Every structure is written in structure tokens, then in C-alpha cells.
Amino acid sequence: MVLDIFLGILQIVLFPGIVFCIGLTFLLEWIDRKYYADLQNRMGPLYVGWRGILQPFADFIKLMAKEDITPKAADRKMFTATPLFSVVVPLLALLFIPIANITGVLSFQGDLIFILFLTTIVAILIILAGYSSMNRYSSIGAARAGLQLMGYEIPLTLAALTPAMIARSLTITEIVQYQAVAGMSILLFPSMIAFGVFIITLLPELEKIPMDIPEAETELVAGWQTEFSGKKYAFFRLSNNLELLLGAGLAVTLFLGGPYGIEKLPGLTALDLVIQGNIVLSTVWYTVWFLIKTAIVVLVITNLRALFSRYRIDQMVRGAWRYLTPLMIGVTAITMLLSAVAPGLYPVV
Amino acid sequence: MAELTQIPKTEELKNEYEIVEEIKNLLGSDLLEYKVPRVNRVWITVPNGKHYKVAEHLYKKLGVWFISTVTGLDLKDHFEVLFHLLDMQRKVEITIKVPVSKDKPELESLTDFYPGANLYEREVYDMFGIVFKGHPNLKRLLLAETFPKGEHPLRKDWTPDKWDPKKVQLIQRKPILPEETSDYVLQVGPQTPTLKEPMNFEVIVDGEIVVDVIPHIEYNHRGLEKAFEQRTFIQGIYMAERVCGICSQAHTLPYCDAVEQLLGVQVPPRGKYIRTMVTEFNRIHSHLLWIGVACHLIGWDTMFMYSWRDREVILDLTDLVCGSRVTAAINTIGGVRRDITDEQIHKIRKGMDILEKRTKTYKKIVLEEDTLLKRAVGVGYLNPSYLKAMSAVGPVIRGSGVKTDVRYDDPHFGAYDEIPFNVCTSDMCDIAGRLVVRVDELIESINIVRYILDHLPSGEVRVKVPRKVPPGEAVSHNEAPRGEVFYYIKSNGTDKPERVKVITPTMANLLPIIESCKGHYIADFVLNFGSIDPCIACMCRTTFTDISKSKPKQWIWTDEQMRQYGIEWYQNRGWRR
């Protein structure tokens, strides 16, 4: 009993919980920056560690040591609380993602809805942060963040629910296990469209370049982040990285088969049994596969970031309502229809 | 000058004398003086008050719609105001001189016919205290609002010590909006990621829509025109070069041309061709820079990195020909400082091949990339007739389909009268139009450079000129990458100029571009101002001193060695490229 509690705390704090996730975000940021630089014919981080691998961590430490200024006009409590909450909320959501095991550290019936709810909370925290700093750039940035949320929220949720409908479950663990039997849901018919929409809607959620409208550097200085400096800014950066991990992890979990590797392919049953027999081996095996898949999703996002120029807010919202939302409603309808008409298409596990 | 004025009424000067005849008929004995010093130039002097009538006639009857600038002059006993108009049909630069008495420095504003003279007249008011009657918004332009009243620094009796810092009252800018409104004032500049140069815009926004823009450009007044008067003509070249780092060649060319007109010397053909070639280098480098900055402003940093990488090719060629990467410093009065060798010609040809290939790729990307077109097409619409009224210049007016180019309208400042080239225009009238014009001009410039290399005349590159310049006055202009650069020089027989007037294209394009921002989104505001470029000069050669030894050792690297060092440095860290 005591050992169980101790192990549980260890899981939450160390692996695959808070410390591991934060370390992983720095790694993903490095991959993102390095690949972005390579696409742009630059070098990227170079000095700290092996090929600059520790640069994101060094940036974080440096920002933590910088002067932290709170504007006189700002709403002090909100201004201090939002950076903290924006780190805590994605960390909480990450505990539900299966990283080192086929279930997350935390799990309950219908936890997918809870995670989607948490992603919305992060967006609302951004709006609050922008308004609480009482700056004109921040206010405009926050208003843009709110408008964006209106645009991408519905397609994002519907896209995340498509594999859930195929698996006939709202529990992340069950969706992952379903994919272990029926194959990655990206390979199933309407779900591959949902994957595309999911990646596109991740861009405004993460404020990556074609949709980095709320913080548009050349227009609004730094948008809603303008007044944040020092520790608070470091926390927002960390929060954004955690969101990147969360978004990529969610994409992996829902569409790319979660932490399962090649062992579920037909003919490799022996390998599967070996892995499941050894707890250390299975932890390493699943973590590595999760890492590889997450990195692939991050590279896709980076590629999109390098390819396009920024949309205007009206173009983004119009595009989301004109194309993405109807498309996702259609995909949802088709999924429901197919699972009713042709039950053999999505086998019941 | 003296011998040039004696050019008889030939067929060559038909257009010039036609204009003089027109004004003679209009004014009769009121035409105080006129002269036609060379082709494309007409100077007329009219008494104060008659210039309005002359301008009306020129505008309504002769169709002269372009005003280059307005110059103020302090001639000790009286002021003189010069209106420089360019007749594009007849290819004549007309200068209307108006003497203004010092007791009552007033004259009628020409903004009724030339709304584009708005900022120029404000500048003359700012510097000389000459009041333009009927001007819509006569207040200080280049100097800060805090500058004491009645102090006008370009008057000859004004010295810096007359300016008492204690007299400066710190005026708080009045809030421009009433209390009870939902509109915001968004401060853009003087320090902001958008503008790399100090300039402030008060952007009044209603939500995301720009309602009005109020420009303040008084942050960067360096007193260059005053400084010109205290330096010799040779030193003036280097001053002119530093008016703008990016357009350095574009500034020295009209400066030298104007001084050569005063001296009455002709540049040898080879010198003229080399000047023209470096001017085109300048244009290529500026346009590549602009494409990068414009893409950066809409968040497309990849394109920014690529176009700036390719800009290195042209910077290296400038370095090869002139000895410096950004400030070319190749012009001198009477020609150019250096000749080019066959080996250099070979390298330039190779560089042009690379650039042509890349530029064509960019053109394809620019015309096909959907996110870029979404931000550029239909945004910042500028009506051609409005631009003509405002006397806009450069790619801005050509992007609206008006075919004007100083290289074409008055080609004698360089070798452009002998070189075939197209004036690139676009009838899209928006940001995309300006983008297309600039990309087309890149290809056109590459072709001009190739033509120059094919037809380079042999012979001297410069003539020796005396240090002292005979008294007189001359104007010259050049098509800089961003538009017309205009120089007026008055000499008084010494080795220092009496007055140098510079006008740069941004001044002409400022008001139209502000107009085009109104009613659009904040996001479009920055791209509209995209043509305001930052200048980053780099060192190309380094001197090293090793002080660890008892005898300090010095050595110099060429840029090849330095580049090699850079490549090796990265390779040692396990990096290719």
C-alpha cells in the first residue's frame, strides 16, 4: 500500500510525470528550432551542449534570472497567477497521456473530454493574461486570441473525437488499445482527414507561424505577452512548450497508435510477448516509440511553420468557419453513418 | 557653366524653349529671368505672387503633374524659394524661382495644384520660417515640436549656440482622441520591431481596423544639409553617401552629377558606364533586401533568410568592384575612383547568372504562394490619379500603373540614354503590384548590368577637376531603388557649396501610403510600411593584433581568408556547409 503510493508519487513527479515532461519539452523545442533553422539555411542553436541541445534549457534558466517587472496598471493577482496556471494546466493534462505505459499516470472513464477541456482552459488563461496586463498591444493580442479560440475550438474537438467514435470510447487508454488491435486510426478512412484538421488546428492553439496572430511580432510587438518579463515570461515559454508536447502527444495517442511500436504488426507476436513480460524493457520500448512519433508530429508542425506567412485574423476565423468546421461536421456524420451501416469496418474489440 | 549656357536654340533644345515661350506669353514683362543651361533643364525667375499663375498654367495647360521638391535659400538680403517641377511629356525639369523678402516671408502655397508639395513646403517653413499661405497644415516637420518658436536653423544667421536648451519647453503631445470613445491610439515607433528606423506613428484603431494614422518623423534629423555647407565638395561625396546606407550609390551619383554640371565637365564614357553598373548593383541589393523584409513583416521568415542569403552575392560583387560591401564609395567628381578588370567582369557575369536564376524562382514563389497573396492582393489600394496628384515616386507609383522613372524621364545623369531597358509597371495598384514591380526591376537591372559589361567603352574612367567650383546652381536626380533622389546644389566660387538640398523618396511616398492604410486591418499596416528598410553594414576586412607576444604582431585578412576561417570553424564543430 505504502509502496504503491510512493510509486504513484514517483510516477507523477519524476517519470513519466512532471520532471520528465519538462525535460522532454526542452528536447522538442531543440528539435523544432534546429529543424526550423535547417529549413531556413541557418545553423540554429550551437553552443550549449552537443550541437546546442541544452540551449532551450539555458534560455529558461537565463529568463528565470532576469528582472521581473509588473506594470503599475496591471491587475497584480491575475498577472502573477496566469503564468503559473498556464504551466500547471498542461502538465496536469500530460499526466493522462500514455507515454511510458499503455495507460497514462492518471486515467478515468471519459478522460478525453477532460483533456480537451483543459486545452480550452489554457487558451482562456492567455486571454486573461493579455487583459490583466492593461497594455494596448496585449489587449489587442488577447482579443485576437479569443477570436482564434472561437475559430479553431470546434474543429479541434470534433477532430479529436473522431478516433474516439471509431473506438466507441471516450477513454484514452481504450482508444490506444483499440488502435493496437485495429491499426493506427490515421490509416482508417474518415480519421485521416481528422488527423489533418487536428494538425492544422494545433497551429493556432500553439500560436505557431501561419496562425501566430495573437503575438504577431511585427504588428503587436509581442501581442498578449508584451508586458511579461523574467520568470513570468519563462513560464509562458515553458507553457507553450508543454502545450506543444501535449498537442503532439494527443495526436500520437489518438491517431498514431500511442506508445505502441512495431510489435503489434502481424508476425511479431513473439516480440510483443517479450516486451509485455519485462516491465523495464516495456517502459523503455514504449517511451522510445512515443518519442519518435512525437518528434515526427513536431517536425510536421515545424515544416508548416517554415512554409507559410501569417494569416490575418479575419482570414483565419473565416477560413476556420467556412472550411474546417463544415468539413469536420461532415467527417463526424460519415463516421457515425459508417459505424452504423457497416459495423465490420470498425471491428468491436 | 558659362560655355554650356551658350548652346544655341537648336532642335535639341526645342522642348525647353517651348516651355520658356509659353511662360513668356503668359507673363510678358513679369518673367524676370530665364535660362536653359543644358538639355532637360529650364530655370525661370518670377516675382512673388506670379508663381501661382505659372504653376496653374503648367498644371492645367501643359500637363506638368510632378513636383520633385521645394527648396528654400537664404541669400543674405532676401530668401528664395525654388519649386522643382518635372515635365514627363517633354522630359524637362522646370525650376520656378521666387524671391521672397526677409521682412515679410510669405508666398502662396502650390498645394492647390500639387497636393504632393505638402511635406516639402512644411520642410521649408520648418527650416527657413517662410510661410506658405493656403497650406492645409503648416507646422514643423523635421524638427521636434519642442523646438523654440521663431528659430529656423538653415537661415545663414543661425548658429547652434543661438539655440538655448533652457528655452526648450517640453510640450506634451495633446491626446488626439476624446475621452469617451472606444477607439485606441496604438503607438508604432520610434522603437518597435516593425520599423528599424526611428519614426513614430500614432495609429488610431477601432478594434482591428485602422481609422487614422498620424506620422511623426522628427526623430532622426541629423542636420545634413547644414553640414554640407561646412564641408568641401569632395567631403560632400562622403556625406551624401551617408544620407542612406542602402542607397549610398544612388545619392552620390546625383551629387557628383550636379557638381559636374557646375564645373562644366563631362565624365568619360567608361566612367559613366561603371557608375551606372554600380547603381544597378545598388538597386539589386536594395530590392532583394526589401523582399526579405516584406516577407519577415508578414511572418514568413524562411523567405527572409533565403533572399538575404542571395543578397550576399551582390554585396560581394559590390565589394569586388568598389572595395566595400554597402557604401560603394566609387563615385568621385569627374568620374569613378577605380577601373574594372577583365577578371572582375567574368566574376560579375557569373554572379548575375546566379541572381537571375534565384530571382526567377522568387518571382514564381511570390506569384503563387497563397498565404502571401492573401496578404498582398487588394490590400493598400492606391488610385493612380491620387498618386499622380501626390507626386509619389518609385515602385509605389509604378505599382499603380503610372510609367514614370527618372532613368527614363531624364536619363542624362548616367548612361541610361544609351542603354535599352523597360520601365516595369503593374496595374494591380496594391501591395502585390509593388512587389511585382520590384521583382521585375531586379530582372531588368540584371539585364542592364549584362548590357553594360557587353558594351563597356574603353578609355579613361575619370577627368581631373579643380577644387574650386565656379558660382552657379544645378539640379540632378536619380532613380534610387525606392524612387527619386533629388539634389540641388548652389555654389559660390569657393571649394564649399553655398547650399545643398536633398530630397529622398520616402518623403514623397509617406502621405499616399498613410492614406492607403486607412480602413484596413492593423496587420496590413506593417506590410504597407514595408518599404522603410533597415541598413546593416558589415565589415568585410579585419585587422588582427596579437598582443600576447612581447612584440605585437599584426596581420590583415582578405574576405576570402575570413570566409574560409568561418567555414573551417563550423566544420571543426561537426557542421557541414
Coordinates of N, CA, C and O in Angstrom, one line a residue, chain A residues 288-339:
Chain A
V288 N 10.5 5.2 -26.0 CA 11.2 5.5 -27.3 C 10.3 5.7 -28.4 O 10.4 6.6 -29.2
W289 N 9.3 4.8 -28.5 CA 8.3 4.9 -29.6 C 7.5 6.1 -29.5 O 7.2 6.8 -30.5
F290 N 7.1 6.5 -28.3 CA 6.4 7.7 -28.1 C 7.2 8.9 -28.5 O 6.7 9.8 -29.2
L291 N 8.5 8.9 -28.2 CA 9.4 10.0 -28.5 C 9.5 10.1 -30.0 O 9.4 11.2 -30.6
I292 N 9.7 9.0 -30.7 CA 9.9 9.1 -32.2 C 8.6 9.6 -32.8 O 8.7 10.5 -33.7
K293 N 7.4 9.1 -32.4 CA 6.2 9.6 -33.0 C 6.0 11.1 -32.7 O 5.5 11.8 -33.6
T294 N 6.2 11.5 -31.5 CA 6.0 12.9 -31.1 C 6.9 13.8 -31.9 O 6.5 14.8 -32.4
A295 N 8.2 13.3 -32.1 CA 9.1 14.1 -32.9 C 8.6 14.3 -34.3 O 8.8 15.4 -34.9
I296 N 8.1 13.2 -34.9 CA 7.6 13.3 -36.2 C 6.5 14.4 -36.3 O 6.5 15.2 -37.2
V297 N 5.5 14.4 -35.3 CA 4.5 15.4 -35.4 C 5.0 16.8 -35.2 O 4.6 17.7 -35.9
V298 N 6.1 16.9 -34.4 CA 6.7 18.2 -34.2 C 7.3 18.7 -35.5 O 7.2 19.9 -35.9
L299 N 8.0 17.8 -36.2 CA 8.6 18.1 -37.4 C 7.6 18.6 -38.5 O 7.9 19.5 -39.2
V300 N 6.5 17.9 -38.5 CA 5.4 18.3 -39.4 C 5.0 19.8 -39.1 O 4.9 20.6 -40.0
I301 N 4.8 20.0 -37.8 CA 4.4 21.4 -37.4 C 5.4 22.4 -37.8 O 5.1 23.5 -38.3
T302 N 6.7 22.1 -37.5 CA 7.8 23.0 -37.9 C 7.8 23.2 -39.4 O 8.1 24.4 -39.8
N303 N 7.6 22.2 -40.1 CA 7.6 22.4 -41.6 C 6.5 23.3 -42.0 O 6.8 24.2 -42.8
L304 N 5.3 23.2 -41.4 CA 4.3 24.2 -41.8 C 4.7 25.6 -41.4 O 4.4 26.5 -42.1
R305 N 5.4 25.7 -40.2 CA 5.8 27.0 -39.7 C 6.7 27.7 -40.7 O 6.7 28.9 -40.8
A306 N 7.6 26.9 -41.3 CA 8.6 27.5 -42.2 C 8.0 27.8 -43.6 O 8.5 28.6 -44.3
L307 N 6.8 27.2 -43.9 CA 6.3 27.3 -45.3 C 5.5 28.5 -45.5 O 5.4 29.0 -46.6
F308 N 4.8 29.0 -44.5 CA 3.7 30.0 -44.8 C 4.0 31.3 -44.1 O 4.8 31.4 -43.2
S309 N 3.3 32.3 -44.6 CA 3.3 33.6 -43.9 C 2.0 33.7 -43.1 O 1.1 33.0 -43.3
R310 N 2.0 34.7 -42.2 CA 1.0 34.8 -41.2 C -0.3 35.2 -41.8 O -0.4 36.0 -42.7
Y311 N -1.4 34.5 -41.4 CA -2.7 34.9 -41.8 C -3.2 36.2 -41.1 O -2.7 36.4 -40.0
R312 N -4.2 36.9 -41.6 CA -4.8 37.9 -40.9 C -5.9 37.3 -40.0 O -6.4 36.3 -40.4
I313 N -6.3 38.0 -38.9 CA -7.2 37.4 -38.0 C -8.6 37.0 -38.7 O -9.1 36.0 -38.5
D314 N -9.0 38.0 -39.6 CA -10.3 37.7 -40.2 C -10.2 36.6 -41.2 O -11.1 35.7 -41.3
Q315 N -9.1 36.5 -41.9 CA -8.9 35.4 -42.8 C -8.9 34.0 -42.1 O -9.5 33.0 -42.5
M316 N -8.2 34.0 -40.9 CA -8.1 32.8 -40.1 C -9.5 32.3 -39.6 O -9.9 31.2 -39.8
V317 N -10.2 33.3 -39.0 CA -11.5 32.9 -38.5 C -12.5 32.5 -39.6 O -13.2 31.5 -39.5
R318 N -12.5 33.3 -40.7 CA -13.3 32.9 -41.8 C -13.0 31.5 -42.4 O -13.9 30.7 -42.6
G319 N -11.7 31.3 -42.5 CA -11.2 30.0 -43.0 C -11.7 28.9 -42.1 O -12.2 27.8 -42.6
A320 N -11.6 29.1 -40.8 CA -12.0 28.0 -39.9 C -13.5 27.7 -40.0 O -13.9 26.6 -40.0
W321 N -14.3 28.8 -40.0 CA -15.7 28.6 -40.1 C -16.2 28.1 -41.4 O -17.2 27.4 -41.5
R322 N -15.5 28.6 -42.5 CA -16.0 28.3 -43.8 C -15.6 26.9 -44.2 O -16.3 26.2 -44.9
Y323 N -14.4 26.5 -43.9 CA -13.9 25.2 -44.4 C -13.8 24.1 -43.3 O -14.3 23.0 -43.4
L324 N -13.1 24.5 -42.2 CA -12.7 23.4 -41.2 C -14.0 22.9 -40.5 O -14.2 21.7 -40.4
T325 N -14.8 23.8 -40.0 CA -16.0 23.4 -39.2 C -16.9 22.5 -40.0 O -17.3 21.4 -39.6
P326 N -17.4 23.0 -41.2 CA -18.2 22.1 -42.0 C -17.6 20.8 -42.4 O -18.2 19.7 -42.3
L327 N -16.3 20.8 -42.7 CA -15.6 19.6 -43.0 C -15.6 18.6 -41.9 O -15.9 17.4 -42.0
M328 N -15.4 19.1 -40.7 CA -15.3 18.2 -39.5 C -16.7 17.7 -39.2 O -16.9 16.6 -38.7
I329 N -17.8 18.6 -39.4 CA -19.1 18.1 -39.1 C -19.4 17.0 -40.1 O -20.0 15.9 -39.7
G330 N -19.0 17.1 -41.3 CA -19.2 16.1 -42.4 C -18.5 14.8 -42.0 O -19.1 13.7 -42.0
V331 N -17.2 15.0 -41.5 CA -16.4 13.8 -41.2 C -17.1 13.1 -40.0 O -17.2 11.8 -40.0
T332 N -17.6 13.8 -39.0 CA -18.3 13.2 -37.9 C -19.5 12.4 -38.3 O -19.7 11.3 -37.9
A333 N -20.3 13.1 -39.2 CA -21.5 12.4 -39.7 C -21.2 11.1 -40.4 O -21.8 10.1 -40.2
I334 N -20.1 11.2 -41.3 CA -19.7 10.0 -42.0 C -19.3 8.9 -41.1 O -19.6 7.7 -41.3
T335 N -18.5 9.3 -40.1 CA -18.0 8.2 -39.1 C -19.2 7.6 -38.4 O -19.3 6.3 -38.3
M336 N -20.2 8.4 -38.0 CA -21.4 7.8 -37.3 C -22.1 6.9 -38.3 O -22.5 5.7 -37.9
L337 N -22.3 7.3 -39.5 CA -23.0 6.6 -40.5 C -22.3 5.2 -40.8 O -23.0 4.2 -40.8
L338 N -21.0 5.3 -41.0 CA -20.2 4.1 -41.3 C -20.3 3.1 -40.2 O -20.5 1.9 -40.4
S339 N -20.2 3.6 -39.0 CA -20.2 2.6 -37.9 C -21.5 2.0 -37.7 O -21.7 0.9 -37.1

